[in-house]
Amino acid sequence: MFERSGDAVYFALKGTGEEGMKSLEEASRGGSTGAHLAKFRLAHSYVKDKKNVAAARDVYTELAAVKGLTRELRELAEYLSVILSMSLGETGPELESKLMQLASSKDGVYKSSAKEALVVLQLRRNDVNYAVSIMREILGDTASSPESRIVGLVGVERYYGDIEELKFGAEVGKVLSLVVHSLYTNKDIFLREVISNASDACDKLRYLFLSDQSLMEAGEELRIVISVDRDRRELTIRDNGIGMSRKELIDNLGTIASSGTQRFLEELKGDKAQGCDLIGKFGVGFYSVFMVATNVVVESCKAGEKVGYRWQSSGDGVFSVSKIDGDVSRGTKVILTLRENEHDFLDKFRIEHIVTTYSDHVGYPIYLITSDGTEEKLNSGVAIWTKPKDAVSESEHMEFFRSISHIGSNPWMVIHNKNEGTIEYINLLYVPSVKPFDLFHPDRRCSVKLYVNRVFITEDNVQVIPQYLRFLRGVIDSSDLPLNISRETLQNSTVIEKIKASVTRKVLTSLRKKADSDPASYKTFWENFGPVLKEGLCEAMDTESREAILSVCRFYSSNSKEGELISLGDYISRMKPGQEHIFYLSGNDLESAMRSPQIEEWSSVTRVDESDLEKFTESDDQGKKKKKEKKDADDAQQKENVDAFITYMKKVLGDSVSDIKVSRKLTTSLVCLAVPEHALDIRMERFLREQKQLSYKGSRILELNIKHPVLSGLLREYKDNGESELLENMVHILFDQACIIEGEEVNSAVDFANRMNQVLAGLFKK
C-alpha cells in the first residue's frame, strides 16, 4: 500500500513547525471552504505526533459530515477517520459499517482502499475466512490465490502504526489534486507562484552572500528568465538564485505544504530574520503548475556545489529525483510541459500580461526570451510604497497614481504609512480629485490592490477596505499574510480584519485633519465623495467607528453662510438652550432641499433659526413633537366631505399608499409624500434598491394640502357629482406628482401621460 522504488517516492504529508500549526489552527476556524481545507492540513499535522492521532481522527469525522464539501472530500475524510480509528486499536461494528458504505459507493474514489481496509479489520478480528472472501472479491473470480495477497497485507499490518507512510502516502495523489483545484481558480496564478519562488531563491542567495562571498561573483545580476518552446509545448522559468540540493528537492517539492522559505526563516535567529523579506511561506504554491502542465521538471544546482539534480513529476502522487550529468550552472530551472488546451500560456502577450499584473514589483528583473533570441524585460521592479515616505517624489506619486487608477488628474491627497506593530503592512493610498466613473456601480467595488511582499494577490475578492471608502486607490502590502491560500480563507483572515480596521482609522484621521486645516479644499472632496462616505453610517459597526465617520461628515445648515459646510460638532455647539432635537432633510443638492415641500412653512423666511425647527414634522406618524396650529375654519360638513374624498382616494390608489392624510406643513404645494413611523427614509430606500440590497418598494403616506385651489375644486366635484373618470385620473395624477417631487419613479410613465392628456382634453372641450 505504500511503495518506494529507487529514487521514486510517494508524496508524504509531514507536520509543520509551531508557527505553522498556529497558522493552520487559525485558518481552520469557520465554515468556509478554505477553513475546511485547512482542517485537512491540520489533521495531517496532528498525525505527525502519535499522541494527537485521536484529535486528527475527530477532525476527519467532523469533515465527513460537512455537506458543503464535495463527495470526494467527504469520502476522503470518512476513509481517513476509519483508518485512524483502526490505528488506535478500534475494531467496532461502526467501523465495518463505514468501510462497507465506502466500498459499495458507486464510482467511489476510495472503493478499493476501503475493501483492503476491511480485510485488515477482519484479520484483526481473527475472521480469516471473511478476510479471504473480501480479498477474492477484490482480485476477481479468476484469482488463484487470494491468501497470498493477504500475506502481503499481513506484512503491511505489522507496520500499521506508521500511519503517515502507510495511509497518507497511498492517497496523496488525490489529495494533491483536490488541494490544487480548491486553492486556485485562476490559472494565471501558476506563473506568479513560480516567479515568487524564483525571487525567494535570489533573495536567499543575496542574503547568504553577505557572509559567504564565494557563493557568487561580486556584482553579478540576479535575474529570472522565461522562455518558450512552442513545438514541445514547454514553458521554462529559470533563475540564478540559491538553488536546491537533492535533499532540498525532496523536502521542498516532495512534501505538500512544506515551505523551504519558512524553514530558511526559522533557521535565522533574532535580528537576522528581520532583514530578510521573503515571499512564500505556506508551501503549496508550487503545485499550482499542475493546473496547466502534464509534466513538470525541476533542474537545480545549489550555490557552492558542483552537482545538480533533476526532480520530475506528473502530479499523480509520485516523483523521481535523479543526478544531472555534466556541468550545471547555479540556480533552478522549472520546465513545464503544458496541456494541449493550455497553449495560450506560450503566447508572448499572455506572459507579459501575467507578469505585469502579478509580479511587476518583484525586486529582480524578469526577462522574456523573444522569438529572435533577444531578452525583453517585463517588470518594472520598482515598488515605490516600500520606499521611505520622504524618499518618494511628487512625480513618482503622480505616475504611480495614474497607472493604478486610470484617472488623468492628480490625487487630492496621499496617505503613505508603514505599520510595524503586531501586524506589519504598508499602505500607499490616494484620494482622487475627481469622481471615478464606477463610484456608484451597484457592486460597490473597492479598488485597493492587496500585495504580499510586492506580489499582487487580489483587488476584487478581499475587502481590505470598507466599501464606504471605495473611492480610494492604491496598494496595501503585508508580509504577515500567506501568499498561497484560498481566497475564502484570506477573506476570513483575522490579519485582514486587523489591517482593514487599522487602515480605516488612518484614512479617517487623515481626512479629519485635512477638513480642519483646509476647509475650502475639503469641500471639494465632500462634494465628490461625501455621499459614499455617509454610507458607512448605515452599515453595522461599533460606536467608535460610527463616531469617526461622523467626525469627517459635513452638512449644509439653514443658518449657515451660503455654500458653507459645517460639521456635526459645529452644529451642536450652536444649538440654543433647551433644544432637544436635530431635524434634517436629505436632497440631491442644497437648492432642491431648500425648495422641498417638506419645509414649505418657512419658504418666506431667508434664514431659519435652529430653535424654530422644533415646529417641523414630516407626518403625524413620525412620533415627534407636533406643532400647534390654528384650527381650520371649515365646519363639520367640510370635514365630512374631506374624509369622504380621502376614502375614495384610498380606494383608487389601493396598495400604492399606506395612508392618506391632511398635511399640516404644506402651504403652496398640492401634495407631498411621507413615510410611516420606523420606515426607511425615501432616499435611503432608493439608494439600497439601486445597490441591489433591497428588492421591494415601501408604501408611502400621501399628504394633501386641502387649502390648495386644485384640491378645493376636486372636493366640490366629488361632493356634487360623486365618482367619475375625471376624478379617478386626477387622484392618480396627484400621487404621481408627489412621487416626482420626491425623485421617485411613477408606476407607469405612459399611464401618467395618458391621464394628463385626458384631463387637458376635457378642459379644451369646455
mmCIF file of N, CA and C in Angstrom, residues 628-685:
data_model
loop_
_atom_site.group_PDB
_atom_site.id
_atom_site.type_symbol
_atom_site.label_atom_id
_atom_site.label_comp_id
_atom_site.label_asym_id
_atom_site.label_seq_id
_atom_site.Cartn_x
_atom_site.Cartn_y
_atom_site.Cartn_z
ATOM 1 N N LYS A 628 -48.294 73.226 17.193
ATOM 2 C CA LYS A 628 -49.671 73.666 17.354
ATOM 3 C C LYS A 628 -50.072 74.565 16.192
ATOM 4 N N GLU A 629 -51.227 74.336 15.624
ATOM 5 C CA GLU A 629 -51.734 75.135 14.517
ATOM 6 C C GLU A 629 -53.128 75.679 14.846
ATOM 7 N N LYS A 630 -53.447 76.707 14.153
ATOM 8 C CA LYS A 630 -54.800 77.246 14.307
ATOM 9 C C LYS A 630 -55.797 76.281 13.682
ATOM 10 N N LYS A 631 -56.927 76.144 14.293
ATOM 11 C CA LYS A 631 -57.948 75.251 13.754
ATOM 12 C C LYS A 631 -58.481 75.806 12.442
ATOM 13 N N ASP A 632 -58.781 74.902 11.525
ATOM 14 C CA ASP A 632 -59.372 75.313 10.247
ATOM 15 C C ASP A 632 -60.761 75.924 10.491
ATOM 16 N N ALA A 633 -61.071 76.835 9.620
ATOM 17 C CA ALA A 633 -62.375 77.488 9.722
ATOM 18 C C ALA A 633 -63.488 76.620 9.149
ATOM 19 N N ASP A 634 -63.055 75.460 8.604
ATOM 20 C CA ASP A 634 -64.059 74.572 7.992
ATOM 21 C C ASP A 634 -65.039 74.091 9.047
ATOM 22 N N ASP A 635 -66.247 73.976 8.691
ATOM 23 C CA ASP A 635 -67.253 73.462 9.609
ATOM 24 C C ASP A 635 -67.282 71.943 9.531
ATOM 25 N N ALA A 636 -68.142 71.349 10.307
ATOM 26 C CA ALA A 636 -68.215 69.890 10.384
ATOM 27 C C ALA A 636 -68.571 69.277 9.043
ATOM 28 N N GLN A 637 -69.346 70.005 8.225
ATOM 29 C CA GLN A 637 -69.738 69.463 6.921
ATOM 30 C C GLN A 637 -68.535 69.341 6.004
ATOM 31 N N GLN A 638 -67.644 70.353 6.023
ATOM 32 C CA GLN A 638 -66.446 70.310 5.184
ATOM 33 C C GLN A 638 -65.535 69.166 5.586
ATOM 34 N N LYS A 639 -65.392 68.936 6.919
ATOM 35 C CA LYS A 639 -64.565 67.829 7.396
ATOM 36 C C LYS A 639 -65.120 66.495 6.900
ATOM 37 N N GLU A 640 -66.444 66.420 6.880
ATOM 38 C CA GLU A 640 -67.066 65.186 6.393
ATOM 39 C C GLU A 640 -66.780 64.989 4.915
ATOM 40 N N ASN A 641 -66.803 66.073 4.137
ATOM 41 C CA ASN A 641 -66.502 65.989 2.702
ATOM 42 C C ASN A 641 -65.051 65.553 2.466
ATOM 43 N N VAL A 642 -64.144 66.120 3.268
ATOM 44 C CA VAL A 642 -62.727 65.762 3.129
ATOM 45 C C VAL A 642 -62.515 64.283 3.443
ATOM 46 N N ASP A 643 -63.096 63.810 4.539
ATOM 47 C CA ASP A 643 -62.937 62.399 4.923
ATOM 48 C C ASP A 643 -63.496 61.474 3.849
ATOM 49 N N ALA A 644 -64.633 61.866 3.254
ATOM 50 C CA ALA A 644 -65.237 61.034 2.208
ATOM 51 C C ALA A 644 -64.346 60.981 0.972
ATOM 52 N N PHE A 645 -63.763 62.133 0.605
ATOM 53 C CA PHE A 645 -62.893 62.159 -0.580
ATOM 54 C C PHE A 645 -61.611 61.357 -0.335
ATOM 55 N N ILE A 646 -61.073 61.432 0.886
ATOM 56 C CA ILE A 646 -59.875 60.646 1.214
ATOM 57 C C ILE A 646 -60.185 59.157 1.132
ATOM 58 N N THR A 647 -61.359 58.777 1.594
ATOM 59 C CA THR A 647 -61.762 57.370 1.491
ATOM 60 C C THR A 647 -61.814 56.932 0.024
ATOM 61 N N TYR A 648 -62.339 57.800 -0.828
ATOM 62 C CA TYR A 648 -62.385 57.496 -2.262
ATOM 63 C C TYR A 648 -60.972 57.392 -2.841
ATOM 64 N N MET A 649 -60.070 58.280 -2.454
ATOM 65 C CA MET A 649 -58.696 58.245 -2.954
ATOM 66 C C MET A 649 -58.000 56.943 -2.557
ATOM 67 N N LYS A 650 -58.241 56.489 -1.322
ATOM 68 C CA LYS A 650 -57.638 55.223 -0.888
ATOM 69 C C LYS A 650 -58.137 54.062 -1.729
ATOM 70 N N LYS A 651 -59.421 54.123 -2.084
ATOM 71 C CA LYS A 651 -59.993 53.077 -2.934
ATOM 72 C C LYS A 651 -59.321 53.065 -4.303
ATOM 73 N N VAL A 652 -59.067 54.245 -4.873
ATOM 74 C CA VAL A 652 -58.457 54.342 -6.198
ATOM 75 C C VAL A 652 -56.987 53.911 -6.169
ATOM 76 N N LEU A 653 -56.241 54.384 -5.190
ATOM 77 C CA LEU A 653 -54.791 54.125 -5.149
ATOM 78 C C LEU A 653 -54.449 52.755 -4.568
ATOM 79 N N GLY A 654 -55.307 52.186 -3.763
ATOM 80 C CA GLY A 654 -55.087 50.833 -3.246
ATOM 81 C C GLY A 654 -53.800 50.705 -2.450
ATOM 82 N N ASP A 655 -52.994 49.689 -2.815
ATOM 83 C CA ASP A 655 -51.760 49.396 -2.073
ATOM 84 C C ASP A 655 -50.621 50.366 -2.381
ATOM 85 N N SER A 656 -50.839 51.307 -3.300
ATOM 86 C CA SER A 656 -49.770 52.259 -3.636
ATOM 87 C C SER A 656 -49.439 53.168 -2.464
ATOM 88 N N VAL A 657 -50.410 53.345 -1.548
ATOM 89 C CA VAL A 657 -50.178 54.181 -0.372
ATOM 90 C C VAL A 657 -50.567 53.405 0.879
ATOM 91 N N SER A 658 -49.887 53.736 1.979
ATOM 92 C CA SER A 658 -50.266 53.118 3.255
ATOM 93 C C SER A 658 -51.321 53.948 3.970
ATOM 94 N N ASP A 659 -51.389 55.248 3.630
ATOM 95 C CA ASP A 659 -52.384 56.115 4.239
ATOM 96 C C ASP A 659 -52.437 57.423 3.450
ATOM 97 N N ILE A 660 -53.530 58.146 3.596
ATOM 98 C CA ILE A 660 -53.682 59.478 3.013
ATOM 99 C C ILE A 660 -54.151 60.396 4.123
ATOM 100 N N LYS A 661 -53.448 61.523 4.295
ATOM 101 C CA LYS A 661 -53.743 62.418 5.413
ATOM 102 C C LYS A 661 -53.759 63.867 4.950
ATOM 103 N N VAL A 662 -54.399 64.679 5.736
ATOM 104 C CA VAL A 662 -54.353 66.124 5.526
ATOM 105 C C VAL A 662 -53.029 66.637 6.072
ATOM 106 N N SER A 663 -52.288 67.380 5.254
ATOM 107 C CA SER A 663 -50.968 67.858 5.651
ATOM 108 C C SER A 663 -51.066 69.049 6.585
ATOM 109 N N ARG A 664 -50.146 69.136 7.496
ATOM 110 C CA ARG A 664 -50.065 70.281 8.399
ATOM 111 C C ARG A 664 -48.827 71.128 8.126
ATOM 112 N N LYS A 665 -48.141 70.819 7.016
ATOM 113 C CA LYS A 665 -46.926 71.583 6.728
ATOM 114 C C LYS A 665 -46.916 72.205 5.342
ATOM 115 N N LEU A 666 -47.809 71.773 4.428
ATOM 116 C CA LEU A 666 -47.825 72.318 3.078
ATOM 117 C C LEU A 666 -48.546 73.665 3.049
ATOM 118 N N THR A 667 -47.969 74.610 2.316
ATOM 119 C CA THR A 667 -48.604 75.925 2.175
ATOM 120 C C THR A 667 -48.870 76.264 0.711
ATOM 121 N N THR A 668 -47.934 75.927 -0.178
ATOM 122 C CA THR A 668 -48.110 76.244 -1.596
ATOM 123 C C THR A 668 -48.209 74.992 -2.463
ATOM 124 N N SER A 669 -47.562 73.913 -2.086
ATOM 125 C CA SER A 669 -47.615 72.682 -2.871
ATOM 126 C C SER A 669 -48.933 71.965 -2.644
ATOM 127 N N LEU A 670 -49.332 71.186 -3.628
ATOM 128 C CA LEU A 670 -50.597 70.473 -3.562
ATOM 129 C C LEU A 670 -50.490 69.191 -2.740
ATOM 130 N N VAL A 671 -49.417 68.446 -2.946
ATOM 131 C CA VAL A 671 -49.248 67.149 -2.281
ATOM 132 C C VAL A 671 -47.776 66.936 -1.940
ATOM 133 N N CYS A 672 -47.506 65.973 -1.078
ATOM 134 C CA CYS A 672 -46.147 65.505 -0.813
ATOM 135 C C CYS A 672 -46.220 64.100 -0.246
ATOM 136 N N LEU A 673 -45.090 63.423 -0.223
ATOM 137 C CA LEU A 673 -45.009 62.071 0.318
ATOM 138 C C LEU A 673 -44.345 62.091 1.684
ATOM 139 N N ALA A 674 -44.752 61.192 2.543
ATOM 140 C CA ALA A 674 -44.096 60.956 3.824
ATOM 141 C C ALA A 674 -44.001 59.448 4.013
ATOM 142 N N VAL A 675 -43.245 59.033 5.021
ATOM 143 C CA VAL A 675 -43.083 57.597 5.274
ATOM 144 C C VAL A 675 -43.678 57.250 6.627
ATOM 145 N N PRO A 676 -44.167 56.021 6.790
ATOM 146 C CA PRO A 676 -44.701 55.616 8.096
ATOM 147 C C PRO A 676 -43.611 55.611 9.157
ATOM 148 N N GLU A 677 -44.015 55.612 10.401
ATOM 149 C CA GLU A 677 -43.077 55.584 11.512
ATOM 150 C C GLU A 677 -42.218 54.328 11.443
ATOM 151 N N HIS A 678 -40.919 54.493 11.690
ATOM 152 C CA HIS A 678 -39.925 53.414 11.706
ATOM 153 C C HIS A 678 -39.602 52.872 10.307
ATOM 154 N N ALA A 679 -40.166 53.483 9.252
ATOM 155 C CA ALA A 679 -39.854 53.030 7.894
ATOM 156 C C ALA A 679 -38.567 53.693 7.410
ATOM 157 N N LEU A 680 -37.981 53.130 6.356
ATOM 158 C CA LEU A 680 -36.768 53.699 5.783
ATOM 159 C C LEU A 680 -37.057 55.056 5.158
ATOM 160 N N ASP A 681 -36.085 55.959 5.259
ATOM 161 C CA ASP A 681 -36.151 57.218 4.549
ATOM 162 C C ASP A 681 -36.275 56.944 3.050
ATOM 163 N N ILE A 682 -37.014 57.797 2.343
ATOM 164 C CA ILE A 682 -37.269 57.568 0.918
ATOM 165 C C ILE A 682 -35.973 57.497 0.130
ATOM 166 N N ARG A 683 -35.071 58.420 0.372
ATOM 167 C CA ARG A 683 -33.807 58.436 -0.370
ATOM 168 C C ARG A 683 -32.941 57.232 -0.008
ATOM 169 N N MET A 684 -32.931 56.841 1.266
ATOM 170 C CA MET A 684 -32.141 55.689 1.667
ATOM 171 C C MET A 684 -32.694 54.418 1.031
ATOM 172 N N GLU A 685 -34.005 54.290 1.014
ATOM 173 C CA GLU A 685 -34.600 53.111 0.385
ATOM 174 C C GLU A 685 -34.253 53.052 -1.100
#
